[in-house]
Coordinates of C-alpha atoms in Angstrom, one line a residue:
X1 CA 64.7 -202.8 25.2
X2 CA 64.1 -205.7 22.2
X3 CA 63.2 -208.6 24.6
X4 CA 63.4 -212.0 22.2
X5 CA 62.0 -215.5 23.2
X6 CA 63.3 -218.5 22.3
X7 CA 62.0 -222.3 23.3
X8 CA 62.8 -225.9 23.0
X9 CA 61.0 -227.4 20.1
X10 CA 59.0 -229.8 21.9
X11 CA 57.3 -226.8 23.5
X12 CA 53.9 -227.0 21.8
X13 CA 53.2 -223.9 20.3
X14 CA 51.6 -223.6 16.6
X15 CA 53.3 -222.8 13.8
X16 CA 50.9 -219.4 13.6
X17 CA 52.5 -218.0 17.1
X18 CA 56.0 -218.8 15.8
X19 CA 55.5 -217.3 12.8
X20 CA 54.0 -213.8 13.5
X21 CA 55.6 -213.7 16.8
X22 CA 59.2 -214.2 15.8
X23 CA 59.5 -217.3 18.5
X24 CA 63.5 -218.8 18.2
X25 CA 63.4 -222.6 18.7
X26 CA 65.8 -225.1 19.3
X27 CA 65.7 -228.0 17.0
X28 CA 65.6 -231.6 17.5
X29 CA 67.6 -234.3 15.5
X30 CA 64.9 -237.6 15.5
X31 CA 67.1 -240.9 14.4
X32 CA 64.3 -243.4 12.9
X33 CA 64.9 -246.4 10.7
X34 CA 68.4 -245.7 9.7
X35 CA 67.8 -242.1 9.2
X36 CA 68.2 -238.8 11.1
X37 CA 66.0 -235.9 10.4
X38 CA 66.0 -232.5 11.9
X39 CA 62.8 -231.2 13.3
X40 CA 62.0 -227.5 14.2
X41 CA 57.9 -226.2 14.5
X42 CA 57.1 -226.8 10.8
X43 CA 53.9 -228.8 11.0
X44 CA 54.4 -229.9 7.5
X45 CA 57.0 -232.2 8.4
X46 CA 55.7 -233.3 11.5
X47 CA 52.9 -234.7 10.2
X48 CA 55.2 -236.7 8.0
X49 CA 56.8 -237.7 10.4
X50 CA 53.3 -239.4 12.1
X51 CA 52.8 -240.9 9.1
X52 CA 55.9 -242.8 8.8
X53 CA 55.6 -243.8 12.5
X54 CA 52.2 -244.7 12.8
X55 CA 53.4 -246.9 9.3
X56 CA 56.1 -248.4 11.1
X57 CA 56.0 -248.7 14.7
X58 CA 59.5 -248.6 14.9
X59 CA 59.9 -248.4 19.3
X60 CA 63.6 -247.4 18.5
X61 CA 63.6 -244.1 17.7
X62 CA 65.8 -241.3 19.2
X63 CA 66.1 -237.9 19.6
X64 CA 69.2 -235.4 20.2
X65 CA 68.8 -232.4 21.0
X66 CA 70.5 -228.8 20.4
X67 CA 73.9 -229.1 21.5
X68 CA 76.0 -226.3 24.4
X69 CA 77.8 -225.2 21.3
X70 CA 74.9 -225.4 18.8
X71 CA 73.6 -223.0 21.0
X72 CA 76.3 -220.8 22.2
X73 CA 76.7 -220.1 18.4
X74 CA 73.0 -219.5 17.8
X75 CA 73.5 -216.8 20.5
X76 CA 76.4 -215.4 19.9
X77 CA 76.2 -215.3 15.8
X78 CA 72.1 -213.8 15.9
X79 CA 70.0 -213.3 18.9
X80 CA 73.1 -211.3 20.7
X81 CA 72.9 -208.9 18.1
X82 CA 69.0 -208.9 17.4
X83 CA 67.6 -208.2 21.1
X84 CA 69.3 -207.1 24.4
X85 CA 67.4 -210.0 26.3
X86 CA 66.1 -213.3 25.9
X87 CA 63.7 -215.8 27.5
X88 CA 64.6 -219.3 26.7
X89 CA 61.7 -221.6 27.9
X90 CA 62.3 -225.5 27.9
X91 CA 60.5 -228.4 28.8
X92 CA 61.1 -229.5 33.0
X93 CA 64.7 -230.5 33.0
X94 CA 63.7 -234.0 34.5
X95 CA 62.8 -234.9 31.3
X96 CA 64.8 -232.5 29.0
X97 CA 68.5 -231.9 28.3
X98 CA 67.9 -229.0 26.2
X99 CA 67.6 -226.7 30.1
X100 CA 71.0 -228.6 30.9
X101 CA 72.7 -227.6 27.6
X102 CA 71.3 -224.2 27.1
X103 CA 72.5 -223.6 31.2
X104 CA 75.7 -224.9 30.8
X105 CA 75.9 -222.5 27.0
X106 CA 74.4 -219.2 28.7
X107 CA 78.3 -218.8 30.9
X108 CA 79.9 -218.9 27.5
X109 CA 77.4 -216.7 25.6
X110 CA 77.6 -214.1 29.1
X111 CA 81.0 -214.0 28.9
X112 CA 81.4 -213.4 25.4
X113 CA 78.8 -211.2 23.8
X114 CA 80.0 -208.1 24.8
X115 CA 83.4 -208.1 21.9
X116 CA 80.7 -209.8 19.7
X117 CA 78.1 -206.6 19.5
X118 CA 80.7 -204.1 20.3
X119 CA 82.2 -205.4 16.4
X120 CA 78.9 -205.0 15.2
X121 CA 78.4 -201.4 17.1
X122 CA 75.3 -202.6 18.9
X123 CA 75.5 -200.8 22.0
X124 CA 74.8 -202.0 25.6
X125 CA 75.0 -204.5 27.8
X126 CA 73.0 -208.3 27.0
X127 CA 71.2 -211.1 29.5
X128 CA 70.1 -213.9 29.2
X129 CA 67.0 -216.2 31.0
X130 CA 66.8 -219.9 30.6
X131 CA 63.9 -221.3 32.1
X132 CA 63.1 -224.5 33.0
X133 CA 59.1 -224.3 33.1
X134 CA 59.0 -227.4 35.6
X135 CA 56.1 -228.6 32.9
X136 CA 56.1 -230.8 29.6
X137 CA 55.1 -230.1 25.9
X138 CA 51.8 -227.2 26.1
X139 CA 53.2 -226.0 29.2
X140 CA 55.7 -224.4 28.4
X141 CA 53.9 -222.9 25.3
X142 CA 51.8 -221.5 28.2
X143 CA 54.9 -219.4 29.5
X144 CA 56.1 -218.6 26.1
X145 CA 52.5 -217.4 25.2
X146 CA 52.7 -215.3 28.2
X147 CA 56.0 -213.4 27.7
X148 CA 55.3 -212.6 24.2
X149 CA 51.9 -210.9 25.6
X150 CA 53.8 -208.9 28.4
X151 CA 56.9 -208.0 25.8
X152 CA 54.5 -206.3 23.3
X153 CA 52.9 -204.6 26.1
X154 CA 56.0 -202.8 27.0
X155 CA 56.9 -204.8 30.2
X156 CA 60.3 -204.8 31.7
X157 CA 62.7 -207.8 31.1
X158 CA 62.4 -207.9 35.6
X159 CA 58.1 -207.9 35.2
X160 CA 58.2 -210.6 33.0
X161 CA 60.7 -213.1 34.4
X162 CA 58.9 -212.6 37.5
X163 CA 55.8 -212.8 36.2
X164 CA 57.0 -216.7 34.6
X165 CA 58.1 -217.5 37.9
X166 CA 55.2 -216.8 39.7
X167 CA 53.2 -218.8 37.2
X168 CA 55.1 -222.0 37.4
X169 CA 53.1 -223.8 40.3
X170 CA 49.9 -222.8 38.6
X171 CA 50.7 -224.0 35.5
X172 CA 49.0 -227.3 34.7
X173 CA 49.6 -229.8 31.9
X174 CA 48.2 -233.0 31.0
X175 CA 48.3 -235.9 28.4
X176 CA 46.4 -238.5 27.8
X177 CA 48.1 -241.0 25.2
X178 CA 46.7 -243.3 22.8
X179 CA 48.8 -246.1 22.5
X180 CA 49.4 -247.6 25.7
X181 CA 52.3 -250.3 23.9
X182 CA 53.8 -247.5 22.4
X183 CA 54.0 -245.6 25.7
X184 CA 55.3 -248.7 27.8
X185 CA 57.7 -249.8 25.3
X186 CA 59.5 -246.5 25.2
X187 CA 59.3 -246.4 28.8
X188 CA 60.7 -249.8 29.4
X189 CA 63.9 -248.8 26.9
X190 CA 64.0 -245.7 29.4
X191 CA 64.4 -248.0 32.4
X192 CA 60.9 -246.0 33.6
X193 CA 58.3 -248.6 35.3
X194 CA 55.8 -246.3 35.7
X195 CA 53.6 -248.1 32.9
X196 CA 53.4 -251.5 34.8
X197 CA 53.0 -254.7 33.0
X198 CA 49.7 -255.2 35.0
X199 CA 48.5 -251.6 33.8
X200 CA 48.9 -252.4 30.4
X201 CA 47.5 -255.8 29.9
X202 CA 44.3 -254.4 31.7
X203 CA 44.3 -250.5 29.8
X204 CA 45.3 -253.0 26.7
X205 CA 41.9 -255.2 27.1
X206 CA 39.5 -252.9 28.3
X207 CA 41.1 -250.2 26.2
X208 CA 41.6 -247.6 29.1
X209 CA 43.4 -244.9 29.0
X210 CA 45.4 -243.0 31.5
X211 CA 44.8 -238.8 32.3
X212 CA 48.4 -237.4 33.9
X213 CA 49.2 -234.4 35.1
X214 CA 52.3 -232.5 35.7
X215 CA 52.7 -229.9 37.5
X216 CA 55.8 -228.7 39.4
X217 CA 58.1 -231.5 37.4
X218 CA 55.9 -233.8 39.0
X219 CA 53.9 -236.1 36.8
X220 CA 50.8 -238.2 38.4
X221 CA 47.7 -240.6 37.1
X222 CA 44.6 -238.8 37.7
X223 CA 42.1 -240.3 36.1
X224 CA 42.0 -244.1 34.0
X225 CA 39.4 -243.9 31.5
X226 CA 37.7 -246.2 29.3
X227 CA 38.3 -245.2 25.3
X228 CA 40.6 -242.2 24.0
X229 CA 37.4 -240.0 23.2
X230 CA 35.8 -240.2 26.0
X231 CA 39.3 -239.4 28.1
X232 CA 40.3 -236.1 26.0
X233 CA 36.4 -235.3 26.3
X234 CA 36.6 -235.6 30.2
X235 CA 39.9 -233.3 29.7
X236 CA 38.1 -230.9 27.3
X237 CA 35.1 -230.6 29.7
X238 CA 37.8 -229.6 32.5
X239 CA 39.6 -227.1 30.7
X240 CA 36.1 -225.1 30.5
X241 CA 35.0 -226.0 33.8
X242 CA 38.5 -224.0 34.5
X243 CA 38.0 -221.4 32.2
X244 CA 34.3 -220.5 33.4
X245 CA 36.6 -220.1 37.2
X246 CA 39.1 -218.1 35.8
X247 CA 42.4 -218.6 34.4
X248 CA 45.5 -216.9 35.3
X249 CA 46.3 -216.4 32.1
X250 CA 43.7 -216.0 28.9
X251 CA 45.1 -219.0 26.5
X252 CA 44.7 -222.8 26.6
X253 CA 46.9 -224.9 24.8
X254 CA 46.1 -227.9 23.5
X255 CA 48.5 -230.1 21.2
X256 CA 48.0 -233.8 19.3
X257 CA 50.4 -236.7 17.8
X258 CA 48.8 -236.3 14.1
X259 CA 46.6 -234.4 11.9
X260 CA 45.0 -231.4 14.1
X261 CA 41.8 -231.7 11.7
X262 CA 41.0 -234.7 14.0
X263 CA 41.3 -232.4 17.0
X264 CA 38.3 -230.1 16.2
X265 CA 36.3 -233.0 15.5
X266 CA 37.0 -234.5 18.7
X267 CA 33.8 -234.8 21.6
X268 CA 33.9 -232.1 23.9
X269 CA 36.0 -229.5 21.6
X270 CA 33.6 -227.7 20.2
X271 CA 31.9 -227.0 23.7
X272 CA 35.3 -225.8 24.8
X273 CA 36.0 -223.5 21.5
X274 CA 32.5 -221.6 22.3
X275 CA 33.2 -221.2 26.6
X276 CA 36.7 -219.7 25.1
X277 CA 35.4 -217.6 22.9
X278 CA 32.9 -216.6 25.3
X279 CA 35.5 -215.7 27.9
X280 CA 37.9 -214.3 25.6
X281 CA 40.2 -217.3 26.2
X282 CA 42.6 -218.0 23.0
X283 CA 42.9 -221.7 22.3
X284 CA 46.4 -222.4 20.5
X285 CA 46.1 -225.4 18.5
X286 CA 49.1 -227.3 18.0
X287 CA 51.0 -230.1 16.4
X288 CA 53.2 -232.3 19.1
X289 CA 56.7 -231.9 18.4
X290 CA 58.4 -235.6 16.9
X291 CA 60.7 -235.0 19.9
X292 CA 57.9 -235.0 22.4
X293 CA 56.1 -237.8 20.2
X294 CA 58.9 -240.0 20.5
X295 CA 57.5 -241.4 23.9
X296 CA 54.3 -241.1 24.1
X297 CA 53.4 -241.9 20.8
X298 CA 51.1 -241.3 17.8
X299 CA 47.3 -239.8 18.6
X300 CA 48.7 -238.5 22.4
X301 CA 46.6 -235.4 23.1
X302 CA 48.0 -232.7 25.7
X303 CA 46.5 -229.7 27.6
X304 CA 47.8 -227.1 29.5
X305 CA 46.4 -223.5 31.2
X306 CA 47.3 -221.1 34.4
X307 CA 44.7 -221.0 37.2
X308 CA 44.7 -220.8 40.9
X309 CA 44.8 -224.0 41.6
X310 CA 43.7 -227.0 39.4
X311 CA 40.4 -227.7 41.1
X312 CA 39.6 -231.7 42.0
X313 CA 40.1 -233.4 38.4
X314 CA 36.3 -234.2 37.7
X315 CA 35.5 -237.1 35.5

């Protein structure tokens, strides 16, 4: 059976995994300063894209994602014909309408495939999966990692979707963001007051920065800690602490707002590059998605892995 996988865009994955591993993703539309530019996984334009926002600061940005019918035609034109099933992975649906879209596409592209491959003599039936990974941007890269590991090993469509299931409450994400105005600005034009006037005045002085999780489409504070560095340090120094216990599944993703040169040259990343290596743990290394970027802003640094549990958050 030809399993495919296909994800949201602002699932961090990099461009490298895409590439070799034939990954489908939905692109974004990002409207910016009178102009609208489509974004898929190319890091090349993403980093443009940094560029110009860092340069501007423009707070009014917006993003629009792939459409029902931009979907039901990717489906029914290619990836009907090019596999017999399909995991599409998107970010939690709380904070995604690309689940809601692709949900309300996947009756159409059920109902309609079958004339579709039977003019193109491919033979048998077709299914679909659309997954909301109850997570946010390395996440669901986590899942997406997963299934393309199971798939080339042979595993059944039925394996792997259980397999994704069953990794959903272990799967744990986490940002930490860089700039705090950014991050309340775009949450005030959101109507979300969970960045606080209060919060930001003091992170703003003392230069503190939040550590939140997600987990479960659930998104808490952990941690406030003083200076970026030293907060995606204390994250880095988690992630191995987690690794050295055992992960669920061998890969930790990692993904930035900007120029991932500045990520290996971050405290803490090097010591969590050699405890991979030295538990044959992958890191995947990504650029954020513009999407994703849109609000939380430039120089935000996320984390994701599967473990057991996610230990008490030690800082």
């Amino acid at each position: 059976m030809r399993v495919g996988i296909a994800i949201d865009v602002s699932t961090d994955v990099s461009h490298e995994f895409v590439v070799q591993n034939h990954i489908h993703v939905l692109p974004s539309t990002v409207h910016m300063g009178g102009e609208s530019v489509v974004y898929d996984r190319d890091p090349a334009k993403s980093l443009a894209f940094y560029k110009e926002l860092q340069a501007s600061g423009n707070i009014e940005v917006e993003t629009t994602p792939f459409s029902v019918k931009e979907i039901e035609d990717l489906f029914l034109k290619q990836l009907v014909l090019e596999y017999d099933y399909v995991f599409l992975i998107t970010l939690m649906s709380t904070r995604s309408l690309t689940f809601d879209n692709a949900h309300k596409a996947s009756f159409t592209i059920l109902q309609s495939y079958d004339a579709v491959r039977h003019a193109q003599r491919v033979p048998g039936p077709f299914a679909l999966r659309v997954m909301d990974s109850q997570s946010f941007f390395t996440g669901p890269g986590i899942r997406a990692w997963e299934a393309v590991r199971m798939a080339k090993a042979g595993k059944s469509p039925v394996d792997i979707r259980r397999q994704l299931d069953e990794l959903i409450p272990h799967t744990y994400a986490y940002l930490v963001p860089d700039d705090l105005y950014y991050l309340r600005a775009r949450a005030t034009l959101r109507g979300d007051k969970s960045v606080s006037l209060y919060s930001y005045i003091v992170g703003k002085s003392l230069d503190i920065k939040p550590i939140i999780k997600a987990n479960r489409s659930e998104t808490t504070t952990i941690a406030k800690v003083r200076h970026h560095a030293r907060a995606t340090q204390q994250l880095f120094e988690h992630a191995a602490r987690q690794i050295r216990r055992g992960l669920l599944v061998p890969v930790v993703g990692i993904s930035y707002g900007g120029d991932l040169a500045l990520v290996r040259r971050m405290p803490g990343y090097a010591e969590l590059a050699e405890v991979a290596v030295a538990h044959d743990v992958e890191i995947m290394l990504s650029m954020m998605a513009p999407a994703a970027a849109v609000n939380v802003g430039a120089g935000a640094v996320t984390l994701a892995y599967c473990a057991a549990d996610a230990a008490e958050y030690e800082g």
